[in-house]
Coordinates of C-alpha atoms in Angstrom, one line a residue:
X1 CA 0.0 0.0 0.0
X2 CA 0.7 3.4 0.5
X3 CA 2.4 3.4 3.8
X4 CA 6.0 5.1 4.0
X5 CA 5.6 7.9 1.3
X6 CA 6.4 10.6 3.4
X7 CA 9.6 8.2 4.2
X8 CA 12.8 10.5 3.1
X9 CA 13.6 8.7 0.0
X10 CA 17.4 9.1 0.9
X11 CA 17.1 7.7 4.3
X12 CA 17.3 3.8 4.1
X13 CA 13.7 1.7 5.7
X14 CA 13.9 0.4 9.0
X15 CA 15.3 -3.7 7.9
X16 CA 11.8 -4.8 9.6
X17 CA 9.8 -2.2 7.1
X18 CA 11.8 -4.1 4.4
X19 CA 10.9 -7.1 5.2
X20 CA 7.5 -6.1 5.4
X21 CA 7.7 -5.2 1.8
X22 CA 9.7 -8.2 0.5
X23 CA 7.3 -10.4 2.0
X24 CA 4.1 -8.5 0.1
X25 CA 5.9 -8.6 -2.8
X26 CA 7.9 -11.5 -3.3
X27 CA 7.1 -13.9 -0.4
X28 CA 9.2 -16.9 -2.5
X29 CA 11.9 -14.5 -1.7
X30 CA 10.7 -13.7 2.0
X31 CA 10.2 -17.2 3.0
X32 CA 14.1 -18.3 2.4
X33 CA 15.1 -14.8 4.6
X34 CA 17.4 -14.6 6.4
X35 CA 19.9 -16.9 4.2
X36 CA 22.1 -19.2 6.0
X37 CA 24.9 -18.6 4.2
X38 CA 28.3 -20.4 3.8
X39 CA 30.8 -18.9 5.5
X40 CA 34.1 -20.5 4.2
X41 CA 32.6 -19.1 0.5
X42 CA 33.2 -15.3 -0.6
X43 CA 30.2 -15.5 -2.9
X44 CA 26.5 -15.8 -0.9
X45 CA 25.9 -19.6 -0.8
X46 CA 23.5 -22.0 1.3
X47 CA 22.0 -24.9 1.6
X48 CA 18.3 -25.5 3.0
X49 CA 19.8 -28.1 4.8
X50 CA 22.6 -30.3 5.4
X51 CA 21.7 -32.8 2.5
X52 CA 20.1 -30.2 0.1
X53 CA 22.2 -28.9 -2.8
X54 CA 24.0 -25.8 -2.4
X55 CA 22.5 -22.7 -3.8
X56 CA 24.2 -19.5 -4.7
X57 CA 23.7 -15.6 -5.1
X58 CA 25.6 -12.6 -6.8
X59 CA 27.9 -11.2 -4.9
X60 CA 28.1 -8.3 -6.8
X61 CA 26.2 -6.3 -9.8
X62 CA 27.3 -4.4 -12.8
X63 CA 24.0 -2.9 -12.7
X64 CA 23.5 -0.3 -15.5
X65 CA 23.7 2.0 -17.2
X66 CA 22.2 1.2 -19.9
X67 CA 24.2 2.3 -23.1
X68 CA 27.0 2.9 -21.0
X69 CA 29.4 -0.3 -21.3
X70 CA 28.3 -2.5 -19.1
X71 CA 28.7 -5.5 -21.7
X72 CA 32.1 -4.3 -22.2
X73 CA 32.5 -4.5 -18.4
X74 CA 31.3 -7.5 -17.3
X75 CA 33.7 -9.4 -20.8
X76 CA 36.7 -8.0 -18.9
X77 CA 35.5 -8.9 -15.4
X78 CA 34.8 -12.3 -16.4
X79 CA 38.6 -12.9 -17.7
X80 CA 39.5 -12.6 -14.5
X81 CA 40.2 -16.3 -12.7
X82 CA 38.2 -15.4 -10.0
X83 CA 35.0 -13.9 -11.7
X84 CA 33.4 -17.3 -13.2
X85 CA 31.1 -16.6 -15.8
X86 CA 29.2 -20.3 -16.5
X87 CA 25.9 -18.8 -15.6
X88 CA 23.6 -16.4 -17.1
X89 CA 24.4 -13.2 -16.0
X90 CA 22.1 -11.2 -18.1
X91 CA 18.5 -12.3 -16.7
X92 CA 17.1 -9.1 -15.4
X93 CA 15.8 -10.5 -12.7
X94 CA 15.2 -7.9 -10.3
X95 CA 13.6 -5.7 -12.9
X96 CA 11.2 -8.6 -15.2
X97 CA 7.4 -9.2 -14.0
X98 CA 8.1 -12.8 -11.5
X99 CA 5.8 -14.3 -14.1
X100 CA 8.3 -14.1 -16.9
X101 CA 10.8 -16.2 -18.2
X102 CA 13.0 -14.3 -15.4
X103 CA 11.2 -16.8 -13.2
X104 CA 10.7 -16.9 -9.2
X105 CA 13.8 -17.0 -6.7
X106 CA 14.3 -20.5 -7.4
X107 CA 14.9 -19.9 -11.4
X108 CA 17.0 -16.9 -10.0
X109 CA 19.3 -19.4 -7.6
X110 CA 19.3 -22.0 -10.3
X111 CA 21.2 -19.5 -12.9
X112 CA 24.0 -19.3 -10.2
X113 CA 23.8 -22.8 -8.7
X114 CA 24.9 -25.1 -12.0
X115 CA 27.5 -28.2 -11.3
X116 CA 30.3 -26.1 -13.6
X117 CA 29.8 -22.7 -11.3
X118 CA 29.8 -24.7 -7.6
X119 CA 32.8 -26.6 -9.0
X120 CA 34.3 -23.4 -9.8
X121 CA 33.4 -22.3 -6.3
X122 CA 34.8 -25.3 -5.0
X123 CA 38.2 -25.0 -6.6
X124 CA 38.7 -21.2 -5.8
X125 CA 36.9 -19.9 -2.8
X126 CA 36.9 -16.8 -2.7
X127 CA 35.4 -16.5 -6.3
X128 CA 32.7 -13.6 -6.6
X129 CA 29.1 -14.6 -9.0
X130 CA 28.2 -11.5 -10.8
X131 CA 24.9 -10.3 -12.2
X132 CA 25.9 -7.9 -15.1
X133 CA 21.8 -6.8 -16.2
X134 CA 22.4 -3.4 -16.8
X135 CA 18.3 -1.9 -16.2
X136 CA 19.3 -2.8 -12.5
X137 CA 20.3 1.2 -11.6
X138 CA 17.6 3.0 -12.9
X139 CA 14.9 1.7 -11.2
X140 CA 12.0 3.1 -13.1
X141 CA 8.3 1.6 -13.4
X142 CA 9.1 -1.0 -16.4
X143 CA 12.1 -2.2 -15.0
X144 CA 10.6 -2.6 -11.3
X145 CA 8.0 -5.2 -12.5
X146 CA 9.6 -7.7 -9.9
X147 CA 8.1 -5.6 -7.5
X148 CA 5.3 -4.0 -9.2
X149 CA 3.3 -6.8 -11.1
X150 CA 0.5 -6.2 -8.0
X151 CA 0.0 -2.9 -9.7
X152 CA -0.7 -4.5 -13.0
X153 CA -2.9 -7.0 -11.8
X154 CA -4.9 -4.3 -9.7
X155 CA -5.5 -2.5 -12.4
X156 CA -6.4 -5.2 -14.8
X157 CA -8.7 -6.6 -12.1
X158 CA -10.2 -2.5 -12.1
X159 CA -10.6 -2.4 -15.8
X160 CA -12.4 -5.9 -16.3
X161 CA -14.7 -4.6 -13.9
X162 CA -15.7 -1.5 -15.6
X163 CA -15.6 -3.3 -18.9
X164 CA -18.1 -6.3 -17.5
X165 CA -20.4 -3.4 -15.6
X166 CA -20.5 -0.7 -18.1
X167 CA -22.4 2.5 -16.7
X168 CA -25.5 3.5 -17.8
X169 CA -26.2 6.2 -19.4
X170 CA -26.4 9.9 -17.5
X171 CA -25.7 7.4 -14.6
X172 CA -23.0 8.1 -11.8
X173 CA -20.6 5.9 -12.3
X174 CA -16.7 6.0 -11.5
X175 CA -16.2 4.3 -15.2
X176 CA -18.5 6.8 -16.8
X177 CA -15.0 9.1 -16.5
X178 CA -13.4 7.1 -19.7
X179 CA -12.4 7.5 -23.5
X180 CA -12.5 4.6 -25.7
X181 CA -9.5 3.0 -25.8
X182 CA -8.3 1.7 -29.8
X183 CA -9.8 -2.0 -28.6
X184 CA -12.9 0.0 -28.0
X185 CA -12.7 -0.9 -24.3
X186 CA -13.4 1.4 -20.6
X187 CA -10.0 3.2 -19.3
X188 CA -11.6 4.0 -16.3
X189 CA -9.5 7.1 -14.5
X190 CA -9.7 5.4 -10.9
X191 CA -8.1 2.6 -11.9
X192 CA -4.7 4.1 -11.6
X193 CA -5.2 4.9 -7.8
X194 CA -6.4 2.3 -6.8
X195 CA -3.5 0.2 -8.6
X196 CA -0.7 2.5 -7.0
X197 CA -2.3 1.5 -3.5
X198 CA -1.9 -2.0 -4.3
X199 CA 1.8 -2.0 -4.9
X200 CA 5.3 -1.3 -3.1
X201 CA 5.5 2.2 -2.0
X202 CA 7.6 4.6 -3.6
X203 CA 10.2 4.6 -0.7
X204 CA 10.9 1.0 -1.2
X205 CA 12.9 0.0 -4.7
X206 CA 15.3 -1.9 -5.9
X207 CA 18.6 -0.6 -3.7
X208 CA 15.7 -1.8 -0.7
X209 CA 14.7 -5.0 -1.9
X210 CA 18.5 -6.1 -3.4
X211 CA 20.0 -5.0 0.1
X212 CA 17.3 -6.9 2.3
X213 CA 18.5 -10.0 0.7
X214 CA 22.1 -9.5 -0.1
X215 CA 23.2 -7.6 2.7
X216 CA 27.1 -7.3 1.7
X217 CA 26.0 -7.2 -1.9
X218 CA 28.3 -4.7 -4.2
X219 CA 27.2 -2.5 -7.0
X220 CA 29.1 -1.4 -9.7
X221 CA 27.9 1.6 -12.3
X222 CA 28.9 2.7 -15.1
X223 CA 27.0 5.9 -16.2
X224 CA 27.7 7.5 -19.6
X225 CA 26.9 11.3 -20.6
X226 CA 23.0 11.6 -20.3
X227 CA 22.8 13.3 -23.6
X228 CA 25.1 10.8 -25.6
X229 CA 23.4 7.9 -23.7
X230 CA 20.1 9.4 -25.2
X231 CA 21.2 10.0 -29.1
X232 CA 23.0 6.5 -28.8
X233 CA 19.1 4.5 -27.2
X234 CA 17.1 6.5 -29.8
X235 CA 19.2 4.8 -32.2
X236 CA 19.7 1.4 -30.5
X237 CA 15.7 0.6 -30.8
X238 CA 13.7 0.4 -33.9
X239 CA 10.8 1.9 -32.6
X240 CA 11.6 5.4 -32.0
X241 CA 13.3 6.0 -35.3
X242 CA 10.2 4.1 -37.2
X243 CA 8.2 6.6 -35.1
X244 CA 9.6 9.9 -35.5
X245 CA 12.3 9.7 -38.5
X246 CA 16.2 8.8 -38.3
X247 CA 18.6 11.0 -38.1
X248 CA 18.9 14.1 -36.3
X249 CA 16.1 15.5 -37.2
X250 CA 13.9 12.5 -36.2
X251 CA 16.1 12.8 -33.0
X252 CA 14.4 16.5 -32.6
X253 CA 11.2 15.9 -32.5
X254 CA 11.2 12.3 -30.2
X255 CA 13.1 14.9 -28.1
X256 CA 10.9 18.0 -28.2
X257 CA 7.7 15.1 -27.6
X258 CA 9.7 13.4 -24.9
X259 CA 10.6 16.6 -22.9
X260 CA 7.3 18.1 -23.1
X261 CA 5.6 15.3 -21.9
X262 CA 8.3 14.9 -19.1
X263 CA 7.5 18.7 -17.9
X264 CA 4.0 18.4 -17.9
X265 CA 3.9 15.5 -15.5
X266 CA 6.7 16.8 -13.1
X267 CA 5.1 20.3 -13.0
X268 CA 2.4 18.3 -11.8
X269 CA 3.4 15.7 -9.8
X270 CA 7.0 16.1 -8.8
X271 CA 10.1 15.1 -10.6
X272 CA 10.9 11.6 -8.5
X273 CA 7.6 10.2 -8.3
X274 CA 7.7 11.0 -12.2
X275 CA 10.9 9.4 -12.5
X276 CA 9.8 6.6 -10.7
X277 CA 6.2 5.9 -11.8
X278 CA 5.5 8.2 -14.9
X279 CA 2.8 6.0 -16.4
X280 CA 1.0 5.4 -13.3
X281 CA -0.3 8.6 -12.7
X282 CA -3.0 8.8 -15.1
X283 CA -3.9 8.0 -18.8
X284 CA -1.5 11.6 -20.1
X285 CA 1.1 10.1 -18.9
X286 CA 0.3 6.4 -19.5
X287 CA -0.5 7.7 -23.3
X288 CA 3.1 8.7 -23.8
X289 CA 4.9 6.9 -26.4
X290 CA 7.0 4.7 -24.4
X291 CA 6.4 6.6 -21.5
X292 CA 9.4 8.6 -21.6
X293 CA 11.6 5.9 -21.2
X294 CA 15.1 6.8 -22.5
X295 CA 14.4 9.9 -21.1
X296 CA 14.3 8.6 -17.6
X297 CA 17.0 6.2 -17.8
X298 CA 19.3 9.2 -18.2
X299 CA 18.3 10.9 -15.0
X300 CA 20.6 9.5 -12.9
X301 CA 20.2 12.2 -9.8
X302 CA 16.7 10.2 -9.5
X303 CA 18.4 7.2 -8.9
X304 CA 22.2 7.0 -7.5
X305 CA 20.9 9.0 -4.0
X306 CA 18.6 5.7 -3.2
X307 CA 21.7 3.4 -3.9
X308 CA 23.5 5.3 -1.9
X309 CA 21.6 5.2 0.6
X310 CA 21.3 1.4 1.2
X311 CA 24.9 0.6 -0.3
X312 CA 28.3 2.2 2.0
X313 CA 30.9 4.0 -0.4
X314 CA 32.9 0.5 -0.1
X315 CA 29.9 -1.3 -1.5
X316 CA 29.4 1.2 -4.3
X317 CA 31.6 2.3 -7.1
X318 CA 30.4 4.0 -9.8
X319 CA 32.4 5.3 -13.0
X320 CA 32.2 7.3 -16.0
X321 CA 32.1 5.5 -18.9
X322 CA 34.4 7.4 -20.6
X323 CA 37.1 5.9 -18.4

């Protein structure tokens, strides 16, 4: 629900308030807290018991930018003989709906828990597992589905009520507030409140959740020039181009749209919580081509504050691409 939003957003949650959260929105995750973890291992390992198979974590995350090297990154990490690299480290995990082919914890543990990775682990220590999915840092609405599929699912549960019980005419009716959407169905206003109440508050997010789990979990970020970052995603994705032209003119105008749909909603309702959850604040803003993604994911003063909030400065180093 909505508890916590007056919560500063750079001072961490109480660990119980976490807790509180993981367990609402991830209880596969919840029920395996707190981890009994392997001591005599550098990356986080356990077993469920003594004859269970031992199951492993990241110790570490190249976690974005996107469009800012992180590939490039995590290829020289993984030549090092302590950084095995047998798993998939590009599952998006964190950020992918749990209904996807991300999976639930289990499918997450299983990507670092194959025989070739423990046998690494077995021959070496103090090897560190690494999870190198690069929408990790900026935290926005689409890549926070691992938390945020309730809201989906509240306000598909909203709109198939509106579209099963549509008002009468010159009745009062909370759907009566609509425009016809291009499957000719009800997009009923209301929905999007009562969708935000029935997710994770905006003061708990990824740095919360990743830290509640992994306490001596370490972030690495790479963060390129916002601007180049932008020109470089507009051309990276077929969809923008196809929409607006290539070039820099089409550039222009998926700009000038962009921005001016950016303003309008942070004039309105603040530049985090627009950073954060731009498309849940109403059909403008969910009407938005792509919802000003790229945009967002070049903001990085709306997210580094929250990961440095829940990661010390010897937990998280971040570095300009250019270097």
């Amino acid at each position: 629900g909505n508890t916590y939003m007056t919560h500063s957003p750079h001072t961490p949650l109480p660990l119980s308030t976490r807790l509180a959260e993981v367990r609402a929105a991830a209880p596969d995750v919840f029920a395996e807290l707190p981890l009994p973890l392997q001591p005599s291992l550098a990356s986080p390992c356990w077993r469920r018991n003594e004859t269970s198979r031992l199951r492993c974590l990241p110790a570490f995350f190249v976690a974005g930018a996107l469009q800012s090297g992180t590939a490039d990154l995590w290829r020289r990490l993984k030549a090092h003989s302590l950084i095995p690299s047998r798993h998939d480290a590009l599952s998006h995990w964190w950020t992918n709906h749990p209904r996807s082919r991300a999976g639930n914890f289990e499918t997450y543990t299983s990507r670092f828990s194959g025989d070739a990775t423990l046998a690494a682990l077995d021959a070496a220590p103090d090897s560190l597992l690494g999870d190198a999915s690069p929408a990790s840092f900026t935290f926005m609405f689409a890549e926070s589905l691992r938390l945020h599929y309730r809201y989906l699912d509240a306000f598909d549960a909203c709109y198939r009520e509106c579209k099963a019980n549509p008002p009468q005419r010159g009745a009062p009716s909370a759907c009566a507030n609509r425009k016809k959407g291009s499957d000719g169905g009800y997009r009923a206003d209301h929905c999007y409140g009562r969708a935000t109440a029935a997710t994770s508050p905006l003061s708990f997010n990824l740095p919360a959740f990743a830290t509640t789990l992994l306490p001596a979990l370490r972030v690495v970020v790479m963060l390129r020039e916002p601007a180049e970052r932008l020109w470089i995603a507009f051309h990276s994705y077929g969809q923008y181009p196809a929409k607006y032209g290539q070039g820099a003119a089409g550039f222009g105008g998926y700009f000038g749209n962009q921005s001016a749909a950016w303003h309008s909603c942070a004039s309105r309702h603040g530049v985090r919580p627009c950073a954060l959850r731009f498309e849940g604040h109403g059909p403008e803003q969910a009407d938005v081509y792509y919802h000003c993604d790229q945009l967002i994911k070049g903001m990085y003063s709306a997210f580094l504050p929250e990961w440095q909030a829940y990661f010390a400065p010897e937990r998280l180093l971040v570095l300009p691409s250019s270097e």
